[in-house]
Amino acid sequence: MAPTHTVKGTVPFRDYETWYHITGRPDTDLPALVVVHGGPGSTHDYLIGLSAFAETGGPVVLYDQLGNGGSTHLPDADPGFWTPELFDDELRNLLRRLAIADDYILFGQSWGGMLAARHAAERPAGLRGLVIANSPASYPLWLSEMDVLRAQLPPGVDETLRRHEAAGTTDADEYLEAMLVFYARHVCRLDPWPAEMMASYIEAFADPTVYRTMNGPNEFHVIGSLRDWGVIDHLPAIEVPTLVISGRHDEATPVTVRPFQELIPNARWEIFEDSSHVPHLEEPERFREVLGAFLDSVGAVGARTTTVSGG
């Protein structure tokens, strides 16, 4: 086996820095797999397992979006600073700075899938394939489906949530306890949560600037700047082969995901029956099979193998 090859660092972006983590060897002609995390305002940590795809493919690139993790934090930025256009510009800058803009595949999870879809609709010449994992096509669809999922919670839970939301006391312990009932059903059904999932959760909690500005206090009470945003109008412009992934118990319900399949000309949708929002953690073996087959189909798998770093 070849030795582990992992590189971590930062690239400049405007007046700031974007942190990245690359697994794999540079001596390959296979496209890079670029992993775009969710949130907005989470970190790469919960997706670190995707680095294993460097064993048989090109390099795997993870990064922390501006405002979180190892990238520049801007807790005092004007709320209007945080826009989808900012993060699309950051992604383009990263691809260019790492010299992979001519040959790459995008894997976007949750909000990252929406960002990746928006990016793909611009038809960048170097994009070879797209994976949209556990993403809604729009936040209005997401919010309408949140009402459906909340109504199915155990008796009294949604009433507790709505009472605190109306009072503006979403930091109350009672609210947080009720929130976790939803999370255990529709965000991650593993108990306890894997360490990499907790790492991202802790990072986002430590600096919630981006998440609270763009999303809101949690997954189902979206009152931030993204509440009316979506990518539905962009989807017909996507030309590359696309894999759409969601979980049967996902907070990204079929209603929110279906536009990707219906409007992207070359899209295939795989539903993970025993998963919610993170099938790569909840059903790792099937996830490896599904994503591996897609990468193979777009020419991103080769015979070379490496030993992969887990951190």
PDB file of C-alpha atoms in Angstrom:
ATOM      1  CA  MET A   1       0.000   0.000   0.000  1.00  0.00           C
ATOM      2  CA  ALA A   2       1.215   3.525  -0.716  1.00  0.00           C
ATOM      3  CA  PRO A   3       1.776   5.813   2.268  1.00  0.00           C
ATOM      4  CA  THR A   4      -0.902   8.137   3.540  1.00  0.00           C
ATOM      5  CA  HIS A   5      -0.878  11.468   1.729  1.00  0.00           C
ATOM      6  CA  THR A   6      -2.819  14.205   3.480  1.00  0.00           C
ATOM      7  CA  VAL A   7      -2.373  17.945   3.070  1.00  0.00           C
ATOM      8  CA  LYS A   8      -4.041  20.633   5.168  1.00  0.00           C
ATOM      9  CA  GLY A   9      -3.747  24.369   4.724  1.00  0.00           C
ATOM     10  CA  THR A  10      -5.486  27.580   3.739  1.00  0.00           C
ATOM     11  CA  VAL A  11      -5.946  29.557   0.554  1.00  0.00           C
ATOM     12  CA  PRO A  12      -6.596  33.304   0.438  1.00  0.00           C
ATOM     13  CA  PHE A  13     -10.118  34.386  -0.409  1.00  0.00           C
ATOM     14  CA  ARG A  14     -10.681  38.132  -0.670  1.00  0.00           C
ATOM     15  CA  ASP A  15      -9.269  39.446   2.634  1.00  0.00           C
ATOM     16  CA  TYR A  16      -9.833  36.120   4.382  1.00  0.00           C
ATOM     17  CA  GLU A  17      -8.714  32.487   4.361  1.00  0.00           C
ATOM     18  CA  THR A  18     -10.457  29.235   3.455  1.00  0.00           C
ATOM     19  CA  TRP A  19      -9.204  26.107   5.237  1.00  0.00           C
ATOM     20  CA  TYR A  20      -8.918  22.855   3.277  1.00  0.00           C
ATOM     21  CA  HIS A  21      -8.036  19.174   3.767  1.00  0.00           C
ATOM     22  CA  ILE A  22      -6.880  17.012   0.836  1.00  0.00           C
ATOM     23  CA  THR A  23      -6.501  13.233   0.958  1.00  0.00           C
ATOM     24  CA  GLY A  24      -4.877  11.326  -1.894  1.00  0.00           C
ATOM     25  CA  ARG A  25      -1.830  11.544  -4.079  1.00  0.00           C
ATOM     26  CA  PRO A  26      -1.220  14.329  -6.593  1.00  0.00           C
ATOM     27  CA  ASP A  27       0.180  11.914  -9.216  1.00  0.00           C
ATOM     28  CA  THR A  28      -3.180  10.946 -10.680  1.00  0.00           C
ATOM     29  CA  ASP A  29      -5.130  12.014 -13.728  1.00  0.00           C
ATOM     30  CA  LEU A  30      -8.463  11.279 -12.037  1.00  0.00           C
ATOM     31  CA  PRO A  31     -10.805  14.165 -11.135  1.00  0.00           C
ATOM     32  CA  ALA A  32     -10.836  15.518  -7.596  1.00  0.00           C
ATOM     33  CA  LEU A  33     -13.912  14.925  -5.433  1.00  0.00           C
ATOM     34  CA  VAL A  34     -14.736  18.250  -3.773  1.00  0.00           C
ATOM     35  CA  VAL A  35     -16.994  17.970  -0.714  1.00  0.00           C
ATOM     36  CA  VAL A  36     -19.250  20.918   0.160  1.00  0.00           C
ATOM     37  CA  HIS A  37     -20.629  20.746   3.704  1.00  0.00           C
ATOM     38  CA  GLY A  38     -24.009  21.781   5.017  1.00  0.00           C
ATOM     39  CA  GLY A  39     -25.315  24.438   7.348  1.00  0.00           C
ATOM     40  CA  PRO A  40     -24.748  27.020   6.216  1.00  0.00           C
ATOM     41  CA  GLY A  41     -22.432  27.351   9.169  1.00  0.00           C
ATOM     42  CA  SER A  42     -21.373  23.758   9.759  1.00  0.00           C
ATOM     43  CA  THR A  43     -17.882  22.325   9.094  1.00  0.00           C
ATOM     44  CA  HIS A  44     -16.236  19.522   7.115  1.00  0.00           C
ATOM     45  CA  ASP A  45     -15.852  17.202  10.129  1.00  0.00           C
ATOM     46  CA  TYR A  46     -19.027  15.126   9.719  1.00  0.00           C
ATOM     47  CA  LEU A  47     -18.043  14.377   6.113  1.00  0.00           C
ATOM     48  CA  ILE A  48     -14.436  13.374   6.787  1.00  0.00           C
ATOM     49  CA  GLY A  49     -15.275   9.741   5.980  1.00  0.00           C
ATOM     50  CA  LEU A  50     -15.573  10.634   2.297  1.00  0.00           C
ATOM     51  CA  SER A  51     -11.779  10.919   2.290  1.00  0.00           C
ATOM     52  CA  ALA A  52     -11.763   7.123   1.929  1.00  0.00           C
ATOM     53  CA  PHE A  53     -12.769   7.497  -1.723  1.00  0.00           C
ATOM     54  CA  ALA A  54      -9.203   8.658  -2.398  1.00  0.00           C
ATOM     55  CA  GLU A  55      -8.214   4.976  -2.055  1.00  0.00           C
ATOM     56  CA  THR A  56      -9.465   4.217  -5.557  1.00  0.00           C
ATOM     57  CA  GLY A  57     -10.063   7.647  -7.051  1.00  0.00           C
ATOM     58  CA  GLY A  58      -8.613  11.089  -7.336  1.00  0.00           C
ATOM     59  CA  PRO A  59      -7.877  13.351  -4.395  1.00  0.00           C
ATOM     60  CA  VAL A  60     -10.736  14.146  -2.012  1.00  0.00           C
ATOM     61  CA  VAL A  61     -10.958  17.800  -1.008  1.00  0.00           C
ATOM     62  CA  LEU A  62     -12.885  18.938   2.060  1.00  0.00           C
ATOM     63  CA  TYR A  63     -13.003  22.519   3.285  1.00  0.00           C
ATOM     64  CA  ASP A  64     -14.609  24.725   5.880  1.00  0.00           C
ATOM     65  CA  GLN A  65     -16.748  27.482   4.437  1.00  0.00           C
ATOM     66  CA  LEU A  66     -15.975  31.034   5.467  1.00  0.00           C
ATOM     67  CA  GLY A  67     -17.118  31.863   8.990  1.00  0.00           C
ATOM     68  CA  ASN A  68     -16.601  28.421  10.516  1.00  0.00           C
ATOM     69  CA  GLY A  69     -14.063  25.767  11.439  1.00  0.00           C
ATOM     70  CA  GLY A  70     -10.538  26.504  10.305  1.00  0.00           C
ATOM     71  CA  SER A  71     -11.547  29.315   7.948  1.00  0.00           C
ATOM     72  CA  THR A  72     -11.722  32.973   8.903  1.00  0.00           C
ATOM     73  CA  HIS A  73     -14.437  33.740  11.467  1.00  0.00           C
ATOM     74  CA  LEU A  74     -16.339  37.005  11.090  1.00  0.00           C
ATOM     75  CA  PRO A  75     -18.722  37.272  14.072  1.00  0.00           C
ATOM     76  CA  ASP A  76     -19.173  41.025  13.579  1.00  0.00           C
ATOM     77  CA  ALA A  77     -19.886  40.964   9.840  1.00  0.00           C
ATOM     78  CA  ASP A  78     -23.035  42.704   8.628  1.00  0.00           C
ATOM     79  CA  PRO A  79     -25.817  40.151   8.130  1.00  0.00           C
ATOM     80  CA  GLY A  80     -25.986  41.165   4.474  1.00  0.00           C
ATOM     81  CA  PHE A  81     -22.415  39.907   4.007  1.00  0.00           C
ATOM     82  CA  TRP A  82     -23.563  36.275   4.206  1.00  0.00           C
ATOM     83  CA  THR A  83     -25.093  35.346   0.844  1.00  0.00           C
ATOM     84  CA  PRO A  84     -25.160  32.294  -1.464  1.00  0.00           C
ATOM     85  CA  GLU A  85     -23.105  34.337  -3.943  1.00  0.00           C
ATOM     86  CA  LEU A  86     -20.350  34.727  -1.336  1.00  0.00           C
ATOM     87  CA  PHE A  87     -20.066  30.967  -0.882  1.00  0.00           C
ATOM     88  CA  ASP A  88     -20.212  30.275  -4.621  1.00  0.00           C
ATOM     89  CA  ASP A  89     -17.355  32.739  -5.090  1.00  0.00           C
ATOM     90  CA  GLU A  90     -15.444  31.009  -2.290  1.00  0.00           C
ATOM     91  CA  LEU A  91     -15.911  27.608  -3.931  1.00  0.00           C
ATOM     92  CA  ARG A  92     -14.714  28.899  -7.300  1.00  0.00           C
ATOM     93  CA  ASN A  93     -11.710  30.503  -5.635  1.00  0.00           C
ATOM     94  CA  LEU A  94     -10.830  27.248  -3.867  1.00  0.00           C
ATOM     95  CA  LEU A  95     -10.994  25.259  -7.103  1.00  0.00           C
ATOM     96  CA  ARG A  96      -8.739  27.762  -8.831  1.00  0.00           C
ATOM     97  CA  ARG A  97      -6.230  28.077  -5.976  1.00  0.00           C
ATOM     98  CA  LEU A  98      -5.898  24.294  -5.653  1.00  0.00           C
ATOM     99  CA  ALA A  99      -5.506  23.975  -9.446  1.00  0.00           C
ATOM    100  CA  ILE A 100      -8.395  21.505  -9.791  1.00  0.00           C
ATOM    101  CA  ALA A 101     -10.916  23.741 -11.601  1.00  0.00           C
ATOM    102  CA  ASP A 102     -10.275  21.867 -14.850  1.00  0.00           C
ATOM    103  CA  ASP A 103     -11.261  18.422 -13.557  1.00  0.00           C
ATOM    104  CA  TYR A 104     -13.504  17.853 -10.528  1.00  0.00           C
ATOM    105  CA  ILE A 105     -16.700  16.342  -9.175  1.00  0.00           C
ATOM    106  CA  LEU A 106     -18.854  18.098  -6.588  1.00  0.00           C
ATOM    107  CA  PHE A 107     -20.469  16.368  -3.602  1.00  0.00           C
ATOM    108  CA  GLY A 108     -22.793  18.753  -1.765  1.00  0.00           C
ATOM    109  CA  GLN A 109     -24.598  17.773   1.425  1.00  0.00           C
ATOM    110  CA  SER A 110     -27.736  19.564   2.709  1.00  0.00           C
ATOM    111  CA  TRP A 111     -27.187  23.332   2.148  1.00  0.00           C
ATOM    112  CA  GLY A 112     -23.987  22.278   0.385  1.00  0.00           C
ATOM    113  CA  GLY A 113     -26.058  20.403  -2.194  1.00  0.00           C
ATOM    114  CA  MET A 114     -28.027  23.533  -2.986  1.00  0.00           C
ATOM    115  CA  LEU A 115     -24.792  25.492  -3.320  1.00  0.00           C
ATOM    116  CA  ALA A 116     -23.304  22.774  -5.530  1.00  0.00           C
ATOM    117  CA  ALA A 117     -26.418  22.738  -7.743  1.00  0.00           C
ATOM    118  CA  ARG A 118     -26.247  26.500  -8.167  1.00  0.00           C
ATOM    119  CA  HIS A 119     -22.582  26.177  -9.082  1.00  0.00           C
ATOM    120  CA  ALA A 120     -23.253  23.353 -11.565  1.00  0.00           C
ATOM    121  CA  ALA A 121     -25.974  25.376 -13.281  1.00  0.00           C
ATOM    122  CA  GLU A 122     -23.291  27.871 -14.314  1.00  0.00           C
ATOM    123  CA  ARG A 123     -21.825  25.017 -16.420  1.00  0.00           C
ATOM    124  CA  PRO A 124     -18.183  25.264 -15.340  1.00  0.00           C
ATOM    125  CA  ALA A 125     -16.039  23.559 -17.965  1.00  0.00           C
ATOM    126  CA  GLY A 126     -14.136  21.344 -15.505  1.00  0.00           C
ATOM    127  CA  LEU A 127     -17.131  19.851 -13.696  1.00  0.00           C
ATOM    128  CA  ARG A 128     -17.513  16.126 -14.486  1.00  0.00           C
ATOM    129  CA  GLY A 129     -20.335  15.087 -12.149  1.00  0.00           C
ATOM    130  CA  LEU A 130     -22.556  16.249  -9.319  1.00  0.00           C
ATOM    131  CA  VAL A 131     -23.860  14.602  -6.148  1.00  0.00           C
ATOM    132  CA  ILE A 132     -26.709  16.313  -4.277  1.00  0.00           C
ATOM    133  CA  ALA A 133     -27.111  14.654  -0.888  1.00  0.00           C
ATOM    134  CA  ASN A 134     -29.994  15.311   1.528  1.00  0.00           C
ATOM    135  CA  SER A 135     -30.790  18.717   0.079  1.00  0.00           C
ATOM    136  CA  PRO A 136     -34.058  20.559  -0.457  1.00  0.00           C
ATOM    137  CA  ALA A 137     -34.540  22.329  -3.762  1.00  0.00           C
ATOM    138  CA  SER A 138     -35.896  25.395  -1.965  1.00  0.00           C
ATOM    139  CA  TYR A 139     -36.406  26.681   1.554  1.00  0.00           C
ATOM    140  CA  PRO A 140     -40.123  27.429   0.994  1.00  0.00           C
ATOM    141  CA  LEU A 141     -40.565  23.713   0.196  1.00  0.00           C
ATOM    142  CA  TRP A 142     -38.441  22.839   3.230  1.00  0.00           C
ATOM    143  CA  LEU A 143     -40.552  24.998   5.534  1.00  0.00           C
ATOM    144  CA  SER A 144     -43.831  23.569   4.288  1.00  0.00           C
ATOM    145  CA  GLU A 145     -42.507  20.047   4.914  1.00  0.00           C
ATOM    146  CA  MET A 146     -41.234  21.006   8.359  1.00  0.00           C
ATOM    147  CA  ASP A 147     -44.860  21.592   9.336  1.00  0.00           C
ATOM    148  CA  VAL A 148     -45.669  18.058   8.180  1.00  0.00           C
ATOM    149  CA  LEU A 149     -42.798  16.496  10.146  1.00  0.00           C
ATOM    150  CA  ARG A 150     -43.474  18.571  13.253  1.00  0.00           C
ATOM    151  CA  ALA A 151     -47.100  17.470  13.291  1.00  0.00           C
ATOM    152  CA  GLN A 152     -45.872  13.848  13.492  1.00  0.00           C
ATOM    153  CA  LEU A 153     -43.751  14.403  16.605  1.00  0.00           C
ATOM    154  CA  PRO A 154     -44.878  12.855  19.921  1.00  0.00           C
ATOM    155  CA  PRO A 155     -47.761  14.643  21.676  1.00  0.00           C
ATOM    156  CA  GLY A 156     -46.791  17.981  23.174  1.00  0.00           C
ATOM    157  CA  VAL A 157     -43.403  18.336  21.491  1.00  0.00           C
ATOM    158  CA  ASP A 158     -44.456  20.669  18.686  1.00  0.00           C
ATOM    159  CA  GLU A 159     -46.609  22.677  21.073  1.00  0.00           C
ATOM    160  CA  THR A 160     -43.530  23.247  23.261  1.00  0.00           C
ATOM    161  CA  LEU A 161     -41.465  24.258  20.259  1.00  0.00           C
ATOM    162  CA  ARG A 162     -44.027  26.711  18.946  1.00  0.00           C
ATOM    163  CA  ARG A 163     -44.599  28.279  22.358  1.00  0.00           C
ATOM    164  CA  HIS A 164     -40.917  29.132  22.660  1.00  0.00           C
ATOM    165  CA  GLU A 165     -40.652  30.251  19.032  1.00  0.00           C
ATOM    166  CA  ALA A 166     -43.522  32.675  19.558  1.00  0.00           C
ATOM    167  CA  ALA A 167     -41.914  33.986  22.752  1.00  0.00           C
ATOM    168  CA  GLY A 168     -38.440  34.248  21.214  1.00  0.00           C
ATOM    169  CA  THR A 169     -36.995  31.889  23.846  1.00  0.00           C
ATOM    170  CA  THR A 170     -35.416  29.327  21.540  1.00  0.00           C
ATOM    171  CA  ASP A 171     -32.334  29.171  23.787  1.00  0.00           C
ATOM    172  CA  ALA A 172     -34.387  27.766  26.683  1.00  0.00           C
ATOM    173  CA  ASP A 173     -33.458  24.282  27.907  1.00  0.00           C
ATOM    174  CA  GLU A 174     -37.035  23.067  27.403  1.00  0.00           C
ATOM    175  CA  TYR A 175     -36.919  24.157  23.785  1.00  0.00           C
ATOM    176  CA  LEU A 176     -33.550  22.491  23.181  1.00  0.00           C
ATOM    177  CA  GLU A 177     -34.795  19.231  24.674  1.00  0.00           C
ATOM    178  CA  ALA A 178     -37.846  19.261  22.392  1.00  0.00           C
ATOM    179  CA  MET A 179     -35.625  20.157  19.430  1.00  0.00           C
ATOM    180  CA  LEU A 180     -33.518  17.050  20.013  1.00  0.00           C
ATOM    181  CA  VAL A 181     -36.626  14.871  19.613  1.00  0.00           C
ATOM    182  CA  PHE A 182     -36.872  16.119  16.035  1.00  0.00           C
ATOM    183  CA  TYR A 183     -33.123  15.742  15.456  1.00  0.00           C
ATOM    184  CA  ALA A 184     -33.137  12.120  16.648  1.00  0.00           C
ATOM    185  CA  ARG A 185     -35.833  11.314  14.084  1.00  0.00           C
ATOM    186  CA  HIS A 186     -34.832  13.379  11.067  1.00  0.00           C
ATOM    187  CA  VAL A 187     -31.188  14.544  11.354  1.00  0.00           C
ATOM    188  CA  CYS A 188     -29.270  11.504  12.612  1.00  0.00           C
ATOM    189  CA  ARG A 189     -30.918   8.330  13.892  1.00  0.00           C
ATOM    190  CA  LEU A 190     -27.741   6.891  15.429  1.00  0.00           C
ATOM    191  CA  ASP A 191     -27.476   6.904  19.204  1.00  0.00           C
ATOM    192  CA  PRO A 192     -25.044   8.200  20.232  1.00  0.00           C
ATOM    193  CA  TRP A 193     -24.124  10.474  17.368  1.00  0.00           C
ATOM    194  CA  PRO A 194     -20.753   9.612  15.772  1.00  0.00           C
ATOM    195  CA  ALA A 195     -17.778  11.674  16.918  1.00  0.00           C
ATOM    196  CA  GLU A 196     -17.427  13.384  13.532  1.00  0.00           C
ATOM    197  CA  MET A 197     -21.066  14.492  13.657  1.00  0.00           C
ATOM    198  CA  MET A 198     -20.613  15.866  17.160  1.00  0.00           C
ATOM    199  CA  ALA A 199     -17.454  17.691  16.071  1.00  0.00           C
ATOM    200  CA  SER A 200     -19.357  19.668  13.428  1.00  0.00           C
ATOM    201  CA  TYR A 201     -22.245  20.307  15.823  1.00  0.00           C
ATOM    202  CA  ILE A 202     -19.878  21.653  18.488  1.00  0.00           C
ATOM    203  CA  GLU A 203     -18.049  23.855  15.970  1.00  0.00           C
ATOM    204  CA  ALA A 204     -21.301  25.359  14.714  1.00  0.00           C
ATOM    205  CA  PHE A 205     -22.522  25.908  18.285  1.00  0.00           C
ATOM    206  CA  ALA A 206     -19.261  27.644  19.227  1.00  0.00           C
ATOM    207  CA  ASP A 207     -19.725  30.235  16.463  1.00  0.00           C
ATOM    208  CA  PRO A 208     -23.324  30.268  15.204  1.00  0.00           C
ATOM    209  CA  THR A 209     -22.924  33.523  13.251  1.00  0.00           C
ATOM    210  CA  VAL A 210     -23.475  32.082   9.775  1.00  0.00           C
ATOM    211  CA  TYR A 211     -26.085  29.495  10.762  1.00  0.00           C
ATOM    212  CA  ARG A 212     -28.246  31.913  12.721  1.00  0.00           C
ATOM    213  CA  THR A 213     -27.979  34.680  10.146  1.00  0.00           C
ATOM    214  CA  MET A 214     -28.807  32.584   7.096  1.00  0.00           C
ATOM    215  CA  ASN A 215     -30.858  29.738   8.589  1.00  0.00           C
ATOM    216  CA  GLY A 216     -32.119  30.439  12.096  1.00  0.00           C
ATOM    217  CA  PRO A 217     -31.954  28.774  15.516  1.00  0.00           C
ATOM    218  CA  ASN A 218     -32.346  25.203  14.195  1.00  0.00           C
ATOM    219  CA  GLU A 219     -33.205  22.984  11.231  1.00  0.00           C
ATOM    220  CA  PHE A 220     -36.984  23.412  11.310  1.00  0.00           C
ATOM    221  CA  HIS A 221     -37.393  27.065  12.379  1.00  0.00           C
ATOM    222  CA  VAL A 222     -35.856  28.835   9.378  1.00  0.00           C
ATOM    223  CA  ILE A 223     -36.199  32.577   9.912  1.00  0.00           C
ATOM    224  CA  GLY A 224     -32.866  33.669   8.437  1.00  0.00           C
ATOM    225  CA  SER A 225     -31.989  35.233   5.105  1.00  0.00           C
ATOM    226  CA  LEU A 226     -32.395  31.937   3.205  1.00  0.00           C
ATOM    227  CA  ARG A 227     -36.054  31.467   4.143  1.00  0.00           C
ATOM    228  CA  ASP A 228     -37.247  32.440   0.632  1.00  0.00           C
ATOM    229  CA  TRP A 229     -34.228  31.127  -1.306  1.00  0.00           C
ATOM    230  CA  GLY A 230     -34.001  28.103  -3.597  1.00  0.00           C
ATOM    231  CA  VAL A 231     -32.338  26.661  -6.684  1.00  0.00           C
ATOM    232  CA  ILE A 232     -35.342  25.268  -8.582  1.00  0.00           C
ATOM    233  CA  ASP A 233     -34.993  27.768 -11.431  1.00  0.00           C
ATOM    234  CA  HIS A 234     -31.336  26.767 -11.902  1.00  0.00           C
ATOM    235  CA  LEU A 235     -31.844  23.012 -12.181  1.00  0.00           C
ATOM    236  CA  PRO A 236     -32.713  22.658 -15.901  1.00  0.00           C
ATOM    237  CA  ALA A 237     -29.348  24.256 -16.755  1.00  0.00           C
ATOM    238  CA  ILE A 238     -27.324  21.470 -15.103  1.00  0.00           C
ATOM    239  CA  GLU A 239     -25.722  19.333 -17.812  1.00  0.00           C
ATOM    240  CA  VAL A 240     -23.467  16.895 -15.929  1.00  0.00           C
ATOM    241  CA  PRO A 241     -24.518  13.432 -14.669  1.00  0.00           C
ATOM    242  CA  THR A 242     -26.121  13.886 -11.262  1.00  0.00           C
ATOM    243  CA  LEU A 243     -26.711  11.537  -8.341  1.00  0.00           C
ATOM    244  CA  VAL A 244     -29.391  12.611  -5.861  1.00  0.00           C
ATOM    245  CA  ILE A 245     -29.364  11.010  -2.393  1.00  0.00           C
ATOM    246  CA  SER A 246     -31.835  11.207   0.478  1.00  0.00           C
ATOM    247  CA  GLY A 247     -32.937   9.185   3.485  1.00  0.00           C
ATOM    248  CA  ARG A 248     -36.387   7.697   4.022  1.00  0.00           C
ATOM    249  CA  HIS A 249     -36.614   9.569   7.358  1.00  0.00           C
ATOM    250  CA  ASP A 250     -34.765  12.650   6.092  1.00  0.00           C
ATOM    251  CA  GLU A 251     -35.740  16.152   7.082  1.00  0.00           C
ATOM    252  CA  ALA A 252     -35.197  16.730   3.358  1.00  0.00           C
ATOM    253  CA  THR A 253     -38.429  14.911   2.517  1.00  0.00           C
ATOM    254  CA  PRO A 254     -39.259  13.542  -0.956  1.00  0.00           C
ATOM    255  CA  VAL A 255     -41.365  16.625  -1.659  1.00  0.00           C
ATOM    256  CA  THR A 256     -38.313  18.858  -1.171  1.00  0.00           C
ATOM    257  CA  VAL A 257     -35.945  16.585  -3.133  1.00  0.00           C
ATOM    258  CA  ARG A 258     -38.134  15.642  -6.108  1.00  0.00           C
ATOM    259  CA  PRO A 259     -37.416  18.795  -8.176  1.00  0.00           C
ATOM    260  CA  PHE A 260     -33.809  17.678  -8.539  1.00  0.00           C
ATOM    261  CA  GLN A 261     -34.863  14.454 -10.213  1.00  0.00           C
ATOM    262  CA  GLU A 262     -37.589  16.042 -12.292  1.00  0.00           C
ATOM    263  CA  LEU A 263     -35.701  19.108 -13.544  1.00  0.00           C
ATOM    264  CA  ILE A 264     -32.061  18.021 -13.900  1.00  0.00           C
ATOM    265  CA  PRO A 265     -31.901  16.285 -17.294  1.00  0.00           C
ATOM    266  CA  ASN A 266     -29.454  13.526 -16.294  1.00  0.00           C
ATOM    267  CA  ALA A 267     -30.311  12.818 -12.641  1.00  0.00           C
ATOM    268  CA  ARG A 268     -30.789   9.565 -10.717  1.00  0.00           C
ATOM    269  CA  TRP A 269     -32.298   9.452  -7.195  1.00  0.00           C
ATOM    270  CA  GLU A 270     -31.342   6.916  -4.530  1.00  0.00           C
ATOM    271  CA  ILE A 271     -33.317   6.744  -1.264  1.00  0.00           C
ATOM    272  CA  PHE A 272     -31.677   5.128   1.782  1.00  0.00           C
ATOM    273  CA  GLU A 273     -34.403   3.282   3.642  1.00  0.00           C
ATOM    274  CA  ASP A 274     -32.744   3.211   7.086  1.00  0.00           C
ATOM    275  CA  SER A 275     -31.367   6.761   7.091  1.00  0.00           C
ATOM    276  CA  SER A 276     -32.394  10.275   7.878  1.00  0.00           C
ATOM    277  CA  HIS A 277     -30.178  13.260   6.979  1.00  0.00           C
ATOM    278  CA  VAL A 278     -26.723  11.596   6.996  1.00  0.00           C
ATOM    279  CA  PRO A 279     -26.811   8.252   5.097  1.00  0.00           C
ATOM    280  CA  HIS A 280     -23.016   8.290   4.819  1.00  0.00           C
ATOM    281  CA  LEU A 281     -22.994   7.730   8.609  1.00  0.00           C
ATOM    282  CA  GLU A 282     -26.255   5.813   9.039  1.00  0.00           C
ATOM    283  CA  GLU A 283     -25.807   3.317   6.167  1.00  0.00           C
ATOM    284  CA  PRO A 284     -22.085   3.539   5.376  1.00  0.00           C
ATOM    285  CA  GLU A 285     -21.778   0.274   3.430  1.00  0.00           C
ATOM    286  CA  ARG A 286     -24.623   1.014   1.020  1.00  0.00           C
ATOM    287  CA  PHE A 287     -23.460   4.611   0.768  1.00  0.00           C
ATOM    288  CA  ARG A 288     -19.996   3.465  -0.321  1.00  0.00           C
ATOM    289  CA  GLU A 289     -21.564   1.198  -2.939  1.00  0.00           C
ATOM    290  CA  VAL A 290     -23.898   3.856  -4.333  1.00  0.00           C
ATOM    291  CA  LEU A 291     -21.393   6.699  -4.432  1.00  0.00           C
ATOM    292  CA  GLY A 292     -18.614   4.392  -5.624  1.00  0.00           C
ATOM    293  CA  ALA A 293     -20.733   3.202  -8.560  1.00  0.00           C
ATOM    294  CA  PHE A 294     -21.556   6.784  -9.521  1.00  0.00           C
ATOM    295  CA  LEU A 295     -17.916   7.869  -9.360  1.00  0.00           C
ATOM    296  CA  ASP A 296     -17.016   4.900 -11.530  1.00  0.00           C
ATOM    297  CA  SER A 297     -19.700   5.862 -14.034  1.00  0.00           C
ATOM    298  CA  VAL A 298     -18.200   9.343 -14.501  1.00  0.00           C
ATOM    299  CA  GLY A 299     -14.634   8.080 -14.838  1.00  0.00           C
ATOM    300  CA  ALA A 300     -13.480   8.960 -11.337  1.00  0.00           C
ATOM    301  CA  VAL A 301     -12.288   5.528 -10.198  1.00  0.00           C
ATOM    302  CA  GLY A 302      -8.936   3.976 -11.044  1.00  0.00           C
ATOM    303  CA  ALA A 303      -6.848   0.981 -10.028  1.00  0.00           C
ATOM    304  CA  ARG A 304      -4.510   2.922  -7.741  1.00  0.00           C
ATOM    305  CA  THR A 305      -4.975   2.549  -3.959  1.00  0.00           C
ATOM    306  CA  THR A 306      -3.685   4.494  -0.976  1.00  0.00           C
ATOM    307  CA  THR A 307      -3.980   4.316   2.748  1.00  0.00           C
ATOM    308  CA  VAL A 308      -6.306   7.093   3.845  1.00  0.00           C
ATOM    309  CA  SER A 309      -5.989   9.375   6.841  1.00  0.00           C
ATOM    310  CA  GLY A 310      -8.974   9.443   9.151  1.00  0.00           C
ATOM    311  CA  GLY A 311      -8.476  12.936  10.543  1.00  0.00           C
TER     312      GLY A 311
END
